[in-house]
Amino acid sequence: MKDASKIPVRLLATIPRGEVDLGEKRRATSLPAGPRRAEGESELRYGPYLGAVHYLLLRNNCQKILEALTRRLGRLVRLDEVDAIEIRTEKHGAFYHVARADLSVSGQIVSFAVNVAVSDTARAQLERDFSFLRGLTNRYNYKFLPQVYFKGAGIYRESGKPMRWLHMFVAEWFRDYHEFHLHRDQADGSNRMLLWDLGRGSRYLSEHQRIALYRLGAKILTLYYNWNNFKQIYPWHHAAGDFVLREKGDTVDLRLVTVRDYAAVVDFTTGKRAGKLFALILFFLHLTIQMRIDRLDGVGDVVWAEDYCLEGTVAGFFEGLTSGATKARKGIPPAAEILDILRSFENEEWLSLLEEWTETYKPSGEELTLVLEKAVDHFHKLEGFLKNFQLDIS
């Protein structure tokens, strides 16, 4: 029987100029800033960090990752089919680090995301994310969230320091999907949407592609909205890289890579139609605002997307309403009626809802300042898009 320890493993670091092998010097280099560390907690280093991921994948002669491969490929995968493994750093987010594991299986590359928690707080969030992703993918027959496969821990060994465990879960990696963020174009000072593609090179998206990405983002979030109990995926944020995009010619496809919570955001419960409509209107209002908010390059100043964002968001909201045929939509009014209700709101009425939106969705102070600055124009443009929007009833 093949011994997993004999499988060739390559460890790589993803840095701004590309990917590099982990030599001895880089193994001891600290990871970039990512999850906030508790006081007195040491930072991670490349070598021990990727070594901990390696430990998890090969544990018990690769039993868990073989089960994941079997689910992923829809057939039994045996250890002797695994020819090589590459493990690389990918992202260092607010809650945990993300690595990618590429397994060569009988000549086919199969990729997994490995989400790694360092602190107790991050571990708790990791457990929640795993539970929400598993629950939503089991409940809804959609392909917008990553499949999750297993949880575990890897041993982090750093010379001269006590051994410790890093907790992780392994999920589907959306291959050829990339983060995107608004970026300041030095040529004219405008904010343009930049796709972060290290393989082919980062590049700006066309306006057609930008409208499509907002349409798909709004559709995805609306599909998971529950009309009857108000549960929704929230919080989410473009600045956190929650959505990733794949470009195919002039078209785009979108996925949501994390779910930090899935619960009712409004603080009331009701079975009455009027209450459900009010909650849905607040959800729609939040979509139109939050979709426009990003940070320059994901980490800079809070910025506001241009009006094409609204065109995509309105279309995506109604596409999600009309294609989500589940128990979560039982009793919901026809899309045409909802559109008529939204069209009936004038600028002042939208503005009066901002206080309720603030109390419900709790934007940061920086975001709220930006929203209040843009609100009058935002709602004027929203009225126009709703007035001209045509439902697809085919």
XYZ file of C-alpha atoms in Angstrom, residues 83-355:
273
model
C 0.942 11.795 -7.754
C 1.915 15.109 -6.122
C 0.663 17.927 -3.901
C 1.315 21.666 -4.051
C 0.372 23.843 -1.067
C 0.562 27.623 -1.378
C -0.389 30.679 0.613
C -3.263 32.597 -0.941
C -4.920 35.124 1.356
C -4.574 36.614 4.823
C -7.985 37.916 5.829
C -9.522 39.579 8.856
C -10.428 36.279 10.515
C -8.105 33.602 9.173
C -5.473 32.658 6.643
C -6.364 30.817 3.439
C -4.077 28.322 1.710
C -4.667 26.372 -1.488
C -3.868 22.713 -1.982
C -3.538 21.417 -5.561
C -3.541 17.625 -5.793
C -2.479 15.868 -8.962
C -4.839 12.876 -9.253
C -4.068 10.595 -12.193
C -2.895 13.653 -14.118
C -5.888 15.835 -13.162
C -5.399 18.852 -10.861
C -8.008 19.132 -8.102
C -7.867 22.218 -5.867
C -9.048 22.776 -2.299
C -9.167 25.821 -0.040
C -7.774 25.365 3.469
C -9.020 27.995 5.914
C -6.750 28.326 8.937
C -7.612 29.854 12.333
C -4.948 31.014 14.783
C -6.789 32.577 17.737
C -9.719 31.260 19.764
C -11.909 33.985 18.263
C -10.914 32.977 14.742
C -11.512 29.319 15.552
C -15.054 30.125 16.706
C -15.674 32.000 13.451
C -14.185 29.106 11.503
C -16.644 26.703 13.150
C -19.534 29.026 12.298
C -18.437 29.426 8.679
C -18.151 25.667 8.253
C -21.604 25.124 9.733
C -23.283 27.824 7.628
C -21.651 26.699 4.379
C -22.566 23.067 4.982
C -26.131 23.951 6.001
C -26.831 26.271 3.081
C -25.320 23.990 0.433
C -27.398 21.104 1.788
C -30.605 23.174 1.996
C -30.433 24.960 -1.349
C -29.647 23.383 -4.689
C -27.372 26.232 -5.791
C -23.699 26.189 -6.794
C -22.713 29.645 -5.586
C -21.096 28.614 -2.283
C -18.107 26.297 -1.845
C -18.708 22.718 -0.759
C -17.104 21.980 2.607
C -15.460 18.622 3.218
C -13.892 18.251 6.661
C -12.485 20.018 9.713
C -9.300 19.245 11.571
C -6.071 20.643 12.944
C -2.432 20.713 11.914
C 0.655 20.844 14.093
C 2.563 24.133 13.932
C 6.213 23.531 14.794
C 8.585 26.480 15.085
C 12.128 26.047 16.333
C 12.580 27.087 19.955
C 8.842 27.471 20.619
C 6.166 25.125 22.004
C 4.238 23.055 19.474
C 0.669 24.251 18.882
C -2.350 23.288 16.831
C -3.858 25.376 14.049
C -7.532 24.636 13.412
C -8.743 24.449 9.810
C -11.428 23.304 7.452
C -11.069 22.124 3.870
C -13.478 23.368 1.205
C -13.911 23.582 -2.554
C -11.526 25.972 -4.296
C -13.104 27.917 -7.134
C -10.366 27.521 -9.706
C -9.748 30.491 -12.032
C -11.930 32.750 -9.864
C -10.239 35.877 -8.518
C -10.824 38.801 -6.183
C -11.747 42.160 -7.656
C -11.647 45.650 -6.176
C -12.060 49.253 -7.156
C -8.662 50.695 -8.065
C -7.586 54.311 -8.610
C -6.552 54.713 -12.248
C -3.504 56.978 -12.205
C -4.172 58.080 -15.773
C -7.411 59.938 -15.051
C -8.001 59.566 -11.291
C -11.175 57.476 -11.740
C -11.998 54.368 -9.729
C -12.067 51.336 -12.006
C -12.805 47.692 -11.255
C -9.587 45.668 -11.266
C -9.566 41.871 -11.458
C -6.690 40.416 -9.410
C -5.362 37.643 -11.637
C -1.754 36.710 -10.840
C -1.675 34.097 -13.583
C -2.736 36.172 -16.586
C -2.108 39.577 -15.052
C -4.481 41.966 -13.294
C -6.780 43.871 -15.657
C -9.726 46.228 -15.695
C -13.230 44.913 -16.301
C -15.427 46.420 -18.982
C -18.627 48.246 -18.023
C -20.635 45.300 -19.357
C -18.698 42.967 -17.067
C -19.068 45.304 -14.085
C -22.855 45.463 -14.502
C -22.929 41.669 -14.764
C -20.896 41.124 -11.590
C -23.253 43.317 -9.549
C -26.253 41.593 -11.102
C -24.880 38.189 -10.127
C -23.916 39.346 -6.634
C -27.413 40.689 -5.964
C -28.982 37.556 -7.445
C -26.926 35.254 -5.216
C -27.757 37.120 -2.019
C -31.459 37.326 -2.963
C -31.633 33.605 -3.713
C -30.584 32.877 -0.137
C -33.002 35.426 1.365
C -35.863 33.802 3.298
C -39.109 35.722 2.861
C -40.795 34.022 5.812
C -38.197 34.273 8.589
C -36.022 37.092 7.160
C -32.818 35.024 7.309
C -30.097 36.244 4.967
C -26.367 36.060 4.360
C -24.996 38.985 6.357
C -22.496 40.542 6.881
C -20.703 40.550 3.551
C -18.356 43.092 2.011
C -16.533 43.583 -1.278
C -13.492 44.884 0.605
C -13.137 41.505 2.339
C -13.015 39.652 -0.982
C -16.201 37.733 -0.150
C -17.074 37.425 -3.840
C -14.719 36.038 -6.487
C -15.076 36.321 -10.248
C -14.162 34.288 -13.308
C -13.838 36.032 -16.655
C -14.764 34.208 -19.848
C -14.404 36.510 -22.819
C -16.749 39.418 -22.171
C -18.883 37.433 -19.728
C -18.289 36.850 -16.025
C -19.308 34.318 -13.408
C -19.452 34.931 -9.664
C -19.159 32.893 -6.469
C -19.489 33.757 -2.767
C -16.646 32.156 -0.810
C -17.703 32.704 2.800
C -20.800 32.964 4.990
C -20.099 34.652 8.322
C -23.682 34.509 9.475
C -27.110 33.452 8.257
C -29.833 34.909 10.447
C -32.659 37.415 10.588
C -31.250 40.933 10.544
C -34.470 42.780 11.394
C -35.355 42.739 15.083
C -39.018 41.822 14.650
C -40.882 38.630 13.860
C -44.230 38.607 12.126
C -46.367 36.427 9.958
C -48.117 39.430 8.496
C -47.597 40.293 4.867
C -46.919 43.976 5.566
C -44.085 43.139 7.957
C -42.544 40.717 5.492
C -42.724 43.324 2.733
C -41.047 45.906 4.945
C -38.202 43.494 5.738
C -37.795 42.719 2.021
C -37.684 46.443 1.179
C -34.929 46.939 3.777
C -33.043 43.987 2.280
C -33.348 45.524 -1.187
C -32.265 48.929 0.120
C -29.214 47.347 1.731
C -28.305 45.595 -1.526
C -28.387 48.868 -3.447
C -26.133 50.557 -0.892
C -23.709 47.802 0.125
C -23.069 46.728 -3.455
C -21.683 50.213 -4.121
C -19.218 50.159 -1.195
C -15.646 48.880 -1.468
C -12.191 49.893 -0.292
C -9.557 50.939 -2.795
C -7.564 47.796 -3.568
C -9.453 46.071 -0.756
C -7.606 47.863 2.055
C -7.599 51.598 1.275
C -10.180 54.348 1.583
C -13.884 53.508 1.479
C -15.139 54.230 -2.036
C -18.438 54.279 -3.941
C -19.084 52.409 -7.203
C -20.557 54.323 -10.117
C -24.195 54.175 -11.235
C -23.751 51.034 -13.375
C -23.729 49.217 -10.033
C -27.407 50.083 -9.516
C -28.358 48.814 -12.956
C -26.871 45.411 -12.135
C -28.160 45.299 -8.556
C -31.804 46.007 -9.444
C -31.757 43.381 -12.192
C -30.058 40.808 -9.934
C -32.536 41.333 -7.099
C -35.508 40.562 -9.335
C -33.711 37.690 -11.034
C -33.107 36.173 -7.605
C -36.749 36.678 -6.594
C -38.116 34.993 -9.701
C -35.703 32.029 -9.803
C -35.776 31.007 -6.144
C -38.581 28.416 -6.080
C -38.215 27.087 -2.521
C -40.199 26.900 0.719
C -38.374 30.086 1.722
C -40.510 31.919 -0.865
C -43.892 30.481 0.116
C -46.456 33.259 0.122
C -44.235 35.916 -1.434
C -46.100 38.378 -3.702
C -45.460 38.285 -7.455
C -42.340 40.125 -8.607
C -44.492 42.578 -10.575
C -46.279 43.615 -7.370
C -42.979 44.058 -5.527
C -41.664 46.169 -8.403
C -44.773 48.377 -8.269
C -44.278 48.879 -4.522
C -40.625 49.854 -4.980
C -41.556 52.212 -7.821
C -44.034 53.960 -5.528
C -41.239 55.200 -3.240
C -40.041 58.739 -3.866
C -36.663 60.180 -2.911
C -37.839 61.534 0.429
C -39.370 58.195 1.386
C -36.146 56.357 0.591
C -34.242 58.903 2.627
C -36.565 58.379 5.578
C -35.755 54.657 5.452
C -32.044 55.356 5.907
C -32.404 55.632 9.682
